[in-house]
Amino acid sequence: MSVRIDGEKSGEVPGQSHGVRRIVRGPRPEAVPSLVAGACTFVGVLDIAAGVFPRFRHSRMHRLVEVLPGAFGPFAAALSLSAGVLLLLLAHGLRRRKRRAWRAAVILLPAGAVAQFVYRHSVIGVLLSAALLLPLLRHRDEFAALPDPRSRWRALANFVLMGAGSLGLGLVIVSVHTNRMVGDPSVSDRIEHVLYGLFGFEGPVDYTGDTSWTVGFSLGALGLLTAVTTIYLAFRPEHPAARLTEEDEARLRALLERHGTRDSLGHFALRRDKAVVFSPSGKAAVTYRVVSGVMLASGDPIGDVEAWPGAIERFMDEAKAHSWTPAVMGCSETGGEVWTRETGLDALELGDEAVVDVKDFSLTGRAMRNVRQMVKRIERAGYETRVRRIRDLSEGELERIRRAAEDWRGTDTERGFSMALGRIGDPSDGDCLIATAHKPDAAQGPYGDLKAILHFVPWGSDGVSLDLMRRDRSADPGMNELLIVAALQAAPRLGIARVSLNFAMFRSALARGEKIGAGPVLRAWRGLLVFLSRWFQIESLYKFNAKFQPRWEPRFVVYASSRDLPRIGLAAMQAEGFVNLALPRLLRRSAPVRRPCAHTVAERGVRAA
């Protein structure tokens, strides 16, 4: 359900009014960049077609294409092909209002006009180039977006993608001239001819007439284009993603000390692979990471709720300056109210967070029978639990816990972003809570009698939020339940009144869909979620959380437009570590920055939004 949460009156503190939910459209993108990008795409496709298909080059449509930038002189096929590919690449940057793409277009169009006049004496080509250049110059202020964070791996990605595209396009170029081929070359011969041609050499395929020159220049142009773009990306200056500085972290900790009780995800803003923007007063902040052009924030803004609008405005200004797509993952209902009210964005209910009030928790009663029986069985097997603050652990034990958590991770890639901290035992995180399971009578392993770990981060002064779960694969099932119960039972002596557990995606749909009287649409939606749970553990997370009889707090994703949701979803999966687009490990220049973990229920406990 796409909702805009309204209803706040002037002077009210956000969150005190429940408001009315209604569907609201996000802001529409600027028309000029989209139109210019569409024109570049159209011209690029026509230039590629003119350079590839011989019939098209002699059709009436070619008379129009000839006067477009990129098709001039005796080398029309090769130049048209190169210009078409460049224009297609340029269109994406123009659509995102990138300043460098605008500069490239402003240079390309006059160059095309001069070339047409020199090679073809085409006044029409000059006029058409000027006509395309005019809106770019007139609306130059629309193209002011700064470059994205980037790294060297994009050069390798460009080489692979451009190389594959050049190979495929080269096969088309070689194969469309069948009426002028000498003999009947095989597919392997044609592939060999393309590979030779990309490097500027003659291949095994022969043609009659001047077709060999046309094919040779076209393949050479593709190879040169691949080489030039790869070299440019490899040697341009790096602009890596921002990291949280020590000063920024100190300011965030000060805000959390005063206002950290409001949001259970507040402490996760201290991840050091995030950037931050502060409100003008410095009383509020929004942390984020840029992933694939999406400016991804998580949770609510940090700090005084009255200063949230200033931090949100700075966030939106930063997104506009770089032409990033703004999005927020896992904000609360209060946060959704402020985000949608201040920005005109939409909100979509993503799922529910399980929160257990310590004073209401008890193992007695029929509802807790399964958990009670599992905990008793594990305790009879000889397991013991310890629940302590990080600052109370010795350095030796803390190092042993760190190594165990690293080795017990179930995947090669660390997971987590919105609900994971990414570190254990940092000196600045002394208030974090650690629950460990031990089996003293068992054979001692590399980590002694340690068998399982739960790590919690502070939630204000009287709460904690689950960060990660890890366990020894050889340990008995039920370690997660054992340690959660141990943490809840130890909470009163530690001054903890509430514990935030896992996040359950689409929890309300699963709960309503299994009740009697659920409609066919809701049942079908639940059936799809159950099917997807085979890979994403949607249903199992909900059932695991429900064991502890929590109260459910809804969480939302905030976005600009419905068509941005697939892109935001992919960016969120990249941030959480479910989709990995980084370089292969052997090609990385240094060790990767590990992301924190969002863990499976049976083995690690998932906290991924």
Coordinates of C-alpha atoms in Angstrom, one line a residue:
M1 CA 0.0 0.0 0.0
S2 CA 1.5 3.3 -1.1
V3 CA 0.7 5.9 1.5
R4 CA 1.3 9.5 2.3
I5 CA 1.0 10.1 6.0
D6 CA -0.6 13.4 6.7
G7 CA -2.6 15.0 9.4
E8 CA 0.0 17.1 11.4
K9 CA -1.2 20.5 12.5
S10 CA 1.0 23.5 13.0
G11 CA 2.8 23.3 16.2
E12 CA 2.3 19.6 16.8
V13 CA 5.2 17.3 17.5
P14 CA 5.4 14.7 14.7
G15 CA 4.2 11.4 15.8
Q16 CA 1.5 12.7 18.2
S17 CA -1.2 12.7 15.5
H18 CA -2.1 9.6 13.7
G19 CA -3.4 11.4 10.6
V20 CA -5.0 10.0 7.4
R21 CA -3.3 7.8 4.9
R22 CA -3.7 8.6 1.3
I23 CA -1.9 8.0 -2.0
V24 CA 0.3 10.8 -3.2
R25 CA 2.3 11.1 -6.3
G26 CA 6.0 12.0 -6.1
P27 CA 7.6 15.0 -7.8
R28 CA 7.8 14.6 -11.6
P29 CA 11.3 14.7 -13.1
E30 CA 12.5 17.7 -15.2
A31 CA 11.2 17.5 -18.8
V32 CA 14.2 19.1 -20.6
P33 CA 16.8 16.5 -19.5
S34 CA 14.5 13.6 -20.4
L35 CA 13.7 15.1 -23.8
V36 CA 17.3 15.8 -24.6
A37 CA 18.3 12.3 -23.5
G38 CA 15.5 10.8 -25.6
A39 CA 16.8 12.8 -28.6
C40 CA 20.3 11.5 -28.1
T41 CA 19.0 7.9 -27.8
F42 CA 17.0 8.3 -31.0
V43 CA 20.0 9.8 -32.9
G44 CA 22.3 7.1 -31.5
V45 CA 20.1 4.3 -32.6
L46 CA 19.8 5.8 -36.1
D47 CA 23.5 6.3 -36.4
I48 CA 24.2 2.7 -35.3
A49 CA 21.6 1.4 -37.8
A50 CA 23.1 3.5 -40.6
G51 CA 26.6 2.2 -39.8
V52 CA 25.5 -1.5 -39.6
F53 CA 22.8 -2.3 -42.1
P54 CA 23.7 -1.7 -45.8
R55 CA 20.1 -1.6 -47.0
F56 CA 19.3 1.1 -44.4
R57 CA 22.3 3.2 -45.6
H58 CA 20.8 3.3 -49.1
S59 CA 17.2 3.9 -48.0
R60 CA 15.2 7.1 -47.8
M61 CA 15.7 7.1 -44.0
H62 CA 19.4 7.4 -44.5
R63 CA 18.9 10.7 -46.2
L64 CA 17.8 12.0 -42.8
V65 CA 20.5 10.1 -40.9
E66 CA 23.2 11.6 -43.1
V67 CA 22.6 15.1 -41.7
L68 CA 22.6 13.9 -38.1
P69 CA 25.8 14.3 -36.1
G70 CA 28.2 11.3 -36.6
A71 CA 27.6 10.3 -40.2
F72 CA 29.8 12.2 -42.7
G73 CA 32.4 11.6 -45.3
P74 CA 33.8 8.4 -46.8
F75 CA 34.1 6.8 -43.4
A76 CA 30.3 7.2 -42.8
A77 CA 29.8 3.6 -41.5
A78 CA 32.6 3.6 -39.0
L79 CA 32.0 7.2 -37.8
S80 CA 28.2 6.7 -37.6
L81 CA 28.7 3.5 -35.6
S82 CA 31.1 5.2 -33.1
A83 CA 28.9 8.3 -32.7
G84 CA 25.8 6.2 -32.2
V85 CA 27.4 4.2 -29.4
L86 CA 28.8 7.4 -27.8
L87 CA 25.4 9.1 -28.0
L88 CA 23.7 6.2 -26.3
L89 CA 26.3 6.3 -23.5
L90 CA 25.8 10.1 -23.3
A91 CA 22.0 9.9 -23.0
H92 CA 22.1 8.3 -19.6
G93 CA 24.2 11.1 -18.2
L94 CA 22.0 13.8 -19.8
R95 CA 18.9 12.1 -18.3
R96 CA 20.5 12.4 -14.9
R97 CA 21.4 16.1 -15.5
K98 CA 25.2 15.4 -15.3
R99 CA 27.3 18.4 -16.0
R100 CA 30.0 16.4 -17.7
A101 CA 27.5 14.8 -20.0
W102 CA 26.3 18.3 -21.0
R103 CA 29.8 19.4 -21.7
A104 CA 30.4 16.4 -23.9
A105 CA 27.2 17.1 -25.9
V106 CA 28.1 20.7 -26.3
I107 CA 31.5 19.7 -27.7
L108 CA 30.1 16.9 -29.8
L109 CA 27.4 18.8 -31.7
P110 CA 29.6 21.7 -33.0
A111 CA 32.2 19.1 -34.0
G112 CA 29.6 17.2 -35.9
A113 CA 28.5 20.4 -37.6
V114 CA 32.0 21.3 -38.7
A115 CA 32.7 17.8 -39.9
Q116 CA 29.5 17.7 -42.0
F117 CA 30.4 21.1 -43.6
V118 CA 34.0 20.0 -44.3
Y119 CA 33.2 16.5 -45.6
R120 CA 29.8 16.9 -47.2
H121 CA 29.3 20.7 -47.4
S122 CA 25.9 20.1 -45.7
V123 CA 24.2 23.3 -44.6
I124 CA 21.3 21.2 -43.4
G125 CA 23.6 19.2 -41.1
V126 CA 25.0 22.4 -39.6
L127 CA 21.5 23.8 -39.0
L128 CA 20.3 20.6 -37.4
S129 CA 23.3 20.4 -35.1
A130 CA 22.7 24.0 -34.1
A131 CA 19.1 23.3 -33.5
L132 CA 20.0 20.4 -31.1
L133 CA 22.7 22.6 -29.4
L134 CA 20.3 25.5 -28.8
P135 CA 18.1 23.8 -26.0
L136 CA 21.3 22.5 -24.3
L137 CA 22.7 26.0 -24.1
R138 CA 19.4 27.6 -23.2
H139 CA 18.7 25.1 -20.4
R140 CA 22.3 24.7 -19.2
D141 CA 21.3 25.3 -15.6
E142 CA 19.3 22.1 -15.7
F143 CA 22.5 20.1 -16.2
A144 CA 24.3 20.9 -13.0
A145 CA 24.6 17.5 -11.3
L146 CA 28.0 16.6 -9.9
P147 CA 29.8 13.3 -10.5
D148 CA 29.0 10.2 -8.6
P149 CA 31.4 8.4 -6.3
R150 CA 33.5 6.1 -8.4
S151 CA 36.4 3.7 -8.2
R152 CA 38.8 1.9 -10.5
W153 CA 36.6 -1.2 -10.9
R154 CA 34.3 0.7 -13.3
A155 CA 37.1 0.5 -15.9
L156 CA 37.0 -3.3 -15.8
A157 CA 33.2 -3.3 -15.9
N158 CA 33.3 -1.0 -18.9
F159 CA 35.9 -3.3 -20.7
V160 CA 33.8 -6.4 -20.1
L161 CA 30.4 -4.8 -21.1
M162 CA 31.8 -2.8 -24.1
G163 CA 33.9 -5.8 -25.2
A164 CA 30.8 -8.0 -25.2
G165 CA 28.7 -5.4 -26.9
S166 CA 31.4 -4.8 -29.5
L167 CA 31.7 -8.5 -30.2
G168 CA 27.9 -8.9 -30.6
L169 CA 27.6 -5.8 -32.8
G170 CA 30.7 -6.8 -34.8
L171 CA 29.1 -10.2 -35.6
V172 CA 26.0 -8.3 -36.9
I173 CA 28.3 -6.1 -39.1
V174 CA 30.2 -9.0 -40.5
S175 CA 27.0 -11.0 -41.2
V176 CA 24.8 -8.4 -42.8
H177 CA 26.9 -8.3 -46.0
T178 CA 26.2 -11.9 -47.0
N179 CA 25.6 -11.0 -50.7
R180 CA 29.2 -9.7 -50.9
M181 CA 30.9 -12.4 -48.9
V182 CA 33.5 -14.6 -50.7
G183 CA 32.4 -18.2 -50.0
D184 CA 30.4 -19.3 -47.0
P185 CA 32.5 -18.6 -43.8
S186 CA 31.5 -20.5 -40.7
V187 CA 30.4 -18.9 -37.4
S188 CA 33.8 -19.5 -35.9
D189 CA 35.4 -17.7 -38.9
R190 CA 33.1 -14.8 -38.4
I191 CA 33.9 -14.6 -34.7
E192 CA 37.6 -14.8 -35.5
H193 CA 37.2 -12.0 -38.1
V194 CA 35.5 -9.8 -35.5
L195 CA 38.2 -10.4 -32.9
Y196 CA 41.0 -9.6 -35.4
G197 CA 39.0 -6.5 -36.6
L198 CA 38.6 -5.1 -33.1
F199 CA 42.4 -5.0 -32.9
G200 CA 42.7 -3.5 -36.4
F201 CA 43.9 -6.6 -38.3
E202 CA 42.5 -8.4 -41.3
G203 CA 40.5 -11.5 -40.6
P204 CA 39.6 -14.7 -42.5
V205 CA 36.4 -13.3 -44.1
D206 CA 36.7 -11.7 -47.5
Y207 CA 34.2 -9.4 -49.3
T208 CA 33.9 -8.1 -52.9
G209 CA 34.2 -4.4 -53.7
D210 CA 34.9 -1.9 -51.0
T211 CA 32.9 -3.7 -48.3
S212 CA 36.0 -5.0 -46.7
W213 CA 37.0 -1.4 -46.0
T214 CA 33.6 -0.6 -44.5
V215 CA 33.6 -3.7 -42.3
G216 CA 37.3 -3.1 -41.3
F217 CA 36.8 0.5 -40.3
S218 CA 33.6 -0.3 -38.4
L219 CA 35.3 -3.1 -36.4
G220 CA 38.3 -0.9 -35.8
A221 CA 36.1 1.9 -34.5
L222 CA 34.4 -0.4 -32.1
G223 CA 37.7 -1.7 -30.8
L224 CA 39.1 1.8 -30.5
L225 CA 36.0 3.0 -28.7
T226 CA 36.3 0.2 -26.1
A227 CA 40.0 0.9 -25.5
V228 CA 39.5 4.7 -25.2
T229 CA 36.6 4.5 -22.7
T230 CA 38.4 1.9 -20.6
I231 CA 41.6 3.8 -20.5
Y232 CA 39.7 7.0 -19.5
L233 CA 37.9 5.2 -16.7
A234 CA 41.1 3.6 -15.5
F235 CA 43.1 6.8 -15.3
R236 CA 40.5 9.4 -14.2
P237 CA 40.8 10.5 -10.6
E238 CA 39.0 8.4 -8.0
H239 CA 36.2 9.8 -6.0
P240 CA 35.4 7.1 -3.5
A241 CA 32.3 7.0 -1.4
A242 CA 32.4 9.2 1.7
R243 CA 33.2 7.7 5.1
L244 CA 32.1 8.9 8.5
T245 CA 34.8 11.1 9.9
E246 CA 35.8 11.1 13.6
E247 CA 34.3 14.5 14.0
D248 CA 31.0 13.5 12.4
E249 CA 30.9 10.4 14.5
A250 CA 31.4 12.4 17.7
R251 CA 28.6 14.8 16.7
L252 CA 26.3 11.9 16.0
R253 CA 27.0 10.3 19.3
A254 CA 26.2 13.5 21.0
L255 CA 22.8 13.6 19.2
L256 CA 22.2 10.0 20.1
E257 CA 22.9 10.6 23.8
R258 CA 20.2 13.3 23.9
H259 CA 17.7 11.9 21.4
G260 CA 18.6 8.2 20.9
T261 CA 15.5 6.9 22.7
R262 CA 13.3 7.8 19.7
D263 CA 14.4 5.3 17.1
S264 CA 15.7 1.7 17.7
L265 CA 17.9 2.0 14.5
G266 CA 19.6 5.2 15.7
H267 CA 22.9 3.6 16.7
F268 CA 23.3 2.0 13.3
A269 CA 23.8 5.5 11.9
L270 CA 27.3 5.1 13.4
R271 CA 28.4 2.7 10.7
R272 CA 31.6 4.0 9.3
D273 CA 30.8 3.3 5.7
K274 CA 28.1 6.0 5.7
A275 CA 28.2 9.7 5.0
V276 CA 26.2 12.3 6.9
V277 CA 24.4 15.6 6.4
F278 CA 23.5 17.8 9.3
S279 CA 20.7 20.4 9.7
P280 CA 21.8 24.0 9.7
S281 CA 21.5 24.1 13.5
G282 CA 23.4 20.9 13.9
K283 CA 20.6 19.5 16.0
A284 CA 19.7 16.7 13.5
A285 CA 21.4 14.6 10.9
V286 CA 20.6 12.0 8.2
T287 CA 23.2 9.3 7.4
Y288 CA 23.3 7.6 4.0
R289 CA 25.2 5.7 1.4
V290 CA 25.2 6.1 -2.4
V291 CA 24.6 2.8 -4.2
S292 CA 24.2 2.7 -8.0
G293 CA 23.0 6.3 -8.1
V294 CA 20.5 5.9 -5.2
M295 CA 21.1 8.0 -2.1
L296 CA 20.0 5.5 0.5
A297 CA 19.2 6.6 4.0
S298 CA 18.1 4.2 6.8
G299 CA 15.9 4.7 9.8
D300 CA 14.7 8.1 11.0
P301 CA 16.9 11.2 11.1
I302 CA 19.1 11.5 14.2
G303 CA 18.5 14.2 16.7
D304 CA 15.8 16.7 17.7
V305 CA 12.6 16.0 15.8
E306 CA 12.0 19.8 15.5
A307 CA 15.3 20.0 13.5
W308 CA 14.5 17.0 11.2
P309 CA 13.2 19.2 8.4
G310 CA 16.5 21.0 8.1
A311 CA 18.5 17.8 7.9
I312 CA 16.0 16.4 5.4
E313 CA 16.3 19.5 3.2
R314 CA 20.1 19.2 3.2
F315 CA 19.7 15.5 2.2
M316 CA 17.4 16.4 -0.7
D317 CA 19.7 19.2 -1.8
E318 CA 22.7 16.8 -1.9
A319 CA 20.6 14.3 -3.9
K320 CA 19.6 17.0 -6.4
A321 CA 23.2 18.3 -6.6
H322 CA 24.4 14.9 -7.8
S323 CA 21.2 13.8 -9.5
W324 CA 20.9 10.8 -7.1
T325 CA 17.6 9.1 -6.5
P326 CA 16.6 9.8 -2.9
A327 CA 15.2 6.9 -0.8
V328 CA 14.8 5.9 2.9
M329 CA 14.7 2.3 4.1
G330 CA 13.1 1.3 7.3
C331 CA 11.9 4.6 8.7
S332 CA 9.2 4.6 11.4
E333 CA 5.7 6.0 11.1
T334 CA 6.8 9.2 12.6
G335 CA 9.8 9.4 10.3
G336 CA 7.5 8.7 7.3
E337 CA 5.2 11.5 8.3
V338 CA 8.0 14.0 8.4
W339 CA 9.7 12.8 5.2
T340 CA 6.5 12.8 3.1
R341 CA 5.4 16.1 4.5
E342 CA 8.7 17.9 3.9
T343 CA 9.6 16.4 0.6
G344 CA 6.4 15.4 -1.2
L345 CA 7.8 11.8 -1.4
D346 CA 5.6 8.7 -1.1
A347 CA 5.9 6.0 1.6
L348 CA 5.3 2.2 1.3
E349 CA 4.8 0.0 4.3
L350 CA 7.8 -2.4 4.2
G351 CA 7.2 -4.6 7.2
D352 CA 7.3 -4.6 11.0
E353 CA 9.9 -4.5 13.7
A354 CA 9.5 -6.9 16.6
V355 CA 9.9 -5.1 20.0
V356 CA 9.6 -6.9 23.3
D357 CA 8.8 -4.9 26.4
V358 CA 10.9 -6.6 29.2
K359 CA 8.3 -6.1 31.9
D360 CA 5.7 -8.0 30.0
F361 CA 8.0 -10.9 29.0
S362 CA 7.6 -14.3 30.6
L363 CA 8.2 -17.9 29.7
T364 CA 5.0 -19.0 31.4
G365 CA 1.8 -19.6 29.5
R366 CA 0.7 -21.7 26.5
A367 CA 1.9 -19.2 23.9
M368 CA 5.5 -19.5 25.1
R369 CA 5.4 -23.3 25.5
N370 CA 7.6 -24.1 22.4
V371 CA 10.3 -21.5 23.4
R372 CA 10.2 -22.7 27.0
Q373 CA 10.6 -26.3 26.1
M374 CA 13.5 -25.6 23.7
V375 CA 15.3 -23.5 26.3
K376 CA 14.9 -26.1 29.0
R377 CA 16.2 -28.8 26.7
I378 CA 19.3 -26.9 25.7
E379 CA 20.0 -26.0 29.4
R380 CA 19.8 -29.7 30.3
A381 CA 22.3 -30.4 27.6
G382 CA 24.9 -28.4 29.6
Y383 CA 24.8 -25.0 27.9
E384 CA 25.3 -21.8 30.0
T385 CA 24.7 -18.2 29.1
R386 CA 26.4 -14.9 30.0
V387 CA 25.0 -11.4 29.3
R388 CA 27.4 -8.5 29.7
R389 CA 28.2 -5.1 28.4
I390 CA 31.1 -4.9 26.0
R391 CA 33.2 -2.8 28.4
D392 CA 33.0 -5.6 31.0
L393 CA 34.8 -8.1 28.8
S394 CA 38.5 -8.7 28.9
E395 CA 40.5 -8.0 25.8
G396 CA 41.4 -11.6 25.3
E397 CA 37.8 -12.8 25.5
L398 CA 36.7 -10.0 23.2
E399 CA 39.3 -10.9 20.6
R400 CA 38.1 -14.6 20.8
I401 CA 34.5 -13.4 20.2
R402 CA 35.5 -11.3 17.3
R403 CA 37.4 -14.3 15.6
A404 CA 34.5 -16.6 16.3
A405 CA 31.9 -14.2 14.8
E406 CA 34.1 -13.9 11.7
D407 CA 34.6 -17.6 11.2
W408 CA 31.0 -18.5 11.9
R409 CA 29.6 -16.2 9.3
G410 CA 27.7 -18.3 6.8
T411 CA 28.5 -16.4 3.6
D412 CA 31.7 -15.0 2.0
T413 CA 30.0 -11.6 1.8
E414 CA 29.1 -9.6 4.9
R415 CA 25.5 -8.6 4.9
G416 CA 23.6 -5.7 6.4
F417 CA 23.2 -1.9 6.1
S418 CA 20.1 -0.4 7.7
M419 CA 20.0 -2.7 10.8
A420 CA 23.6 -3.7 11.4
L421 CA 26.6 -1.9 12.9
G422 CA 29.4 -3.8 11.2
R423 CA 31.8 -4.2 14.1
I424 CA 32.1 -5.9 17.6
G425 CA 34.1 -4.6 20.5
D426 CA 35.1 -1.2 19.3
P427 CA 36.4 0.9 22.3
S428 CA 33.7 3.6 21.5
D429 CA 30.9 0.9 21.7
G430 CA 31.3 0.0 25.3
D431 CA 27.5 0.2 26.0
C432 CA 26.8 -2.5 23.5
L433 CA 25.4 -5.7 24.9
I434 CA 26.9 -9.2 24.2
A435 CA 25.1 -12.5 25.0
T436 CA 27.2 -15.7 24.7
A437 CA 26.4 -19.4 25.1
H438 CA 29.0 -21.8 26.5
K439 CA 29.3 -25.5 27.0
P440 CA 32.0 -26.1 29.6
D441 CA 31.9 -29.9 29.5
A442 CA 32.3 -30.2 25.8
A443 CA 35.5 -30.7 23.9
Q444 CA 37.3 -27.3 23.7
G445 CA 37.5 -25.9 20.2
P446 CA 39.5 -23.0 18.8
Y447 CA 37.3 -20.6 20.8
G448 CA 37.2 -22.5 24.0
D449 CA 33.7 -23.4 25.2
L450 CA 32.1 -20.5 23.2
K451 CA 29.2 -21.8 21.1
A452 CA 27.0 -18.8 20.1
I453 CA 27.0 -15.0 20.1
L454 CA 24.3 -12.3 20.2
H455 CA 25.3 -8.7 19.8
F456 CA 23.0 -5.7 20.7
V457 CA 23.5 -2.0 20.2
P458 CA 22.1 0.7 22.5
W459 CA 18.6 2.1 22.0
G460 CA 18.7 5.2 24.1
S461 CA 19.5 4.7 27.8
D462 CA 17.0 1.9 28.5
G463 CA 16.8 -0.3 25.4
V464 CA 18.9 -2.4 23.0
S465 CA 18.5 -3.4 19.4
L466 CA 19.6 -6.7 18.0
D467 CA 22.6 -6.4 15.7
L468 CA 23.8 -9.9 14.8
M469 CA 23.6 -13.6 15.7
R470 CA 26.4 -16.1 15.2
R471 CA 26.7 -19.7 16.3
D472 CA 29.0 -22.7 16.0
R473 CA 27.6 -25.0 13.3
S474 CA 28.3 -28.0 15.6
A475 CA 26.2 -26.5 18.4
D476 CA 22.7 -27.8 19.2
P477 CA 19.7 -26.1 17.4
G478 CA 18.0 -23.4 19.4
M479 CA 21.0 -21.2 20.3
N480 CA 19.2 -18.1 19.1
E481 CA 16.1 -18.7 21.3
L482 CA 18.4 -19.5 24.2
L483 CA 20.3 -16.3 24.0
I484 CA 17.3 -14.1 23.3
V485 CA 15.6 -15.4 26.4
A486 CA 18.8 -15.0 28.4
A487 CA 19.1 -11.4 27.2
L488 CA 15.5 -10.6 28.1
Q489 CA 15.8 -12.2 31.6
A490 CA 19.1 -10.3 32.3
A491 CA 17.6 -7.0 31.0
P492 CA 16.2 -5.7 34.3
R493 CA 19.6 -5.8 36.1
L494 CA 21.2 -4.0 33.2
G495 CA 18.6 -1.2 33.2
I496 CA 17.0 -2.4 29.9
A497 CA 13.3 -2.0 29.5
R498 CA 12.8 -2.9 25.8
V499 CA 14.5 -5.0 23.2
S500 CA 14.2 -4.7 19.5
L501 CA 14.5 -8.0 17.6
N502 CA 14.4 -8.9 14.0
F503 CA 12.7 -7.0 11.2
A504 CA 9.9 -9.0 9.4
M505 CA 9.2 -7.9 5.9
F506 CA 5.5 -7.8 4.9
R507 CA 4.6 -9.2 8.3
S508 CA 1.0 -7.8 8.2
A509 CA 0.3 -9.4 4.9
L510 CA 1.4 -12.7 6.1
A511 CA -0.5 -12.4 9.3
R512 CA -3.8 -11.2 7.7
G513 CA -3.5 -13.7 4.8
E514 CA -3.5 -16.7 7.0
K515 CA -6.6 -15.7 9.0
I516 CA -10.1 -17.0 8.2
G517 CA -12.0 -14.7 5.9
A518 CA -9.0 -13.4 4.0
G519 CA -9.9 -12.4 0.5
P520 CA -8.5 -14.1 -2.7
V521 CA -6.1 -11.2 -3.4
L522 CA -4.6 -11.2 0.1
R523 CA -4.3 -15.0 0.0
A524 CA -2.5 -14.8 -3.4
W525 CA -0.2 -12.2 -2.1
R526 CA 0.6 -14.3 1.0
G527 CA 1.2 -17.3 -1.3
L528 CA 3.7 -15.4 -3.3
L529 CA 5.5 -14.3 -0.1
V530 CA 5.6 -17.9 1.1
F531 CA 7.1 -18.9 -2.2
L532 CA 9.7 -16.2 -2.1
S533 CA 10.6 -17.3 1.5
R534 CA 12.5 -20.2 0.0
W535 CA 15.2 -17.7 -0.9
F536 CA 14.6 -14.7 1.3
Q537 CA 13.2 -16.2 4.5
I538 CA 10.3 -13.8 4.7
E539 CA 7.9 -16.1 6.4
S540 CA 10.5 -17.8 8.7
L541 CA 11.6 -14.4 10.1
Y542 CA 8.0 -13.5 10.9
K543 CA 7.4 -16.8 12.7
F544 CA 10.7 -16.6 14.5
N545 CA 9.9 -13.1 15.8
A546 CA 6.3 -14.1 16.8
K547 CA 7.6 -16.7 19.2
F548 CA 8.5 -14.0 21.7
Q549 CA 5.1 -12.3 21.7
P550 CA 6.4 -8.9 20.6
R551 CA 4.5 -5.7 19.7
W552 CA 4.9 -4.8 16.1
E553 CA 6.2 -1.4 14.9
P554 CA 5.6 -0.7 11.2
R555 CA 8.5 0.4 9.1
F556 CA 8.4 2.2 5.7
V557 CA 10.4 2.8 2.6
V558 CA 10.2 6.4 1.3
Y559 CA 10.6 7.0 -2.4
A560 CA 10.0 9.6 -5.1
S561 CA 8.2 7.6 -7.8
S562 CA 6.8 4.1 -8.3
R563 CA 9.1 3.6 -11.3
D564 CA 12.1 4.1 -8.9
L565 CA 11.1 1.2 -6.7
P566 CA 12.9 -1.5 -8.8
R567 CA 16.1 0.6 -8.8
I568 CA 15.8 1.3 -5.1
G569 CA 15.2 -2.3 -4.4
L570 CA 18.3 -3.3 -6.3
A571 CA 20.4 -0.6 -4.5
A572 CA 19.0 -1.8 -1.1
M573 CA 20.0 -5.4 -1.9
Q574 CA 23.4 -4.3 -2.9
A575 CA 23.8 -2.3 0.3
E576 CA 22.5 -5.2 2.4
G577 CA 25.0 -7.6 0.7
F578 CA 22.5 -9.8 -1.1
V579 CA 23.7 -8.6 -4.5
N580 CA 27.5 -8.1 -4.9
L581 CA 28.8 -6.1 -7.9
A582 CA 32.3 -5.5 -6.6
L583 CA 35.5 -6.7 -8.3
P584 CA 36.6 -10.3 -7.9
R585 CA 38.8 -10.6 -4.8
L586 CA 42.0 -11.3 -6.8
L587 CA 41.6 -8.0 -8.7
R588 CA 41.0 -5.8 -5.7
R589 CA 43.9 -3.5 -4.8
S590 CA 43.3 -3.8 -1.1
A591 CA 41.2 -5.8 1.3
P592 CA 37.5 -5.0 1.0
V593 CA 35.6 -3.1 3.7
R594 CA 33.4 -5.7 5.3
R595 CA 29.8 -5.0 5.7
P596 CA 28.0 -6.0 8.8
C597 CA 25.8 -9.0 8.8
A598 CA 22.1 -9.5 8.5
H599 CA 21.7 -13.1 9.4
T600 CA 19.5 -16.1 8.7
V601 CA 17.1 -17.2 11.5
A602 CA 18.4 -20.7 11.8
E603 CA 22.0 -19.8 11.8
R604 CA 22.5 -16.1 12.2
G605 CA 19.2 -14.1 12.6
V606 CA 18.4 -11.7 9.8
R607 CA 18.2 -7.9 10.3
A608 CA 17.9 -6.8 6.7
A609 CA 15.4 -4.2 5.6

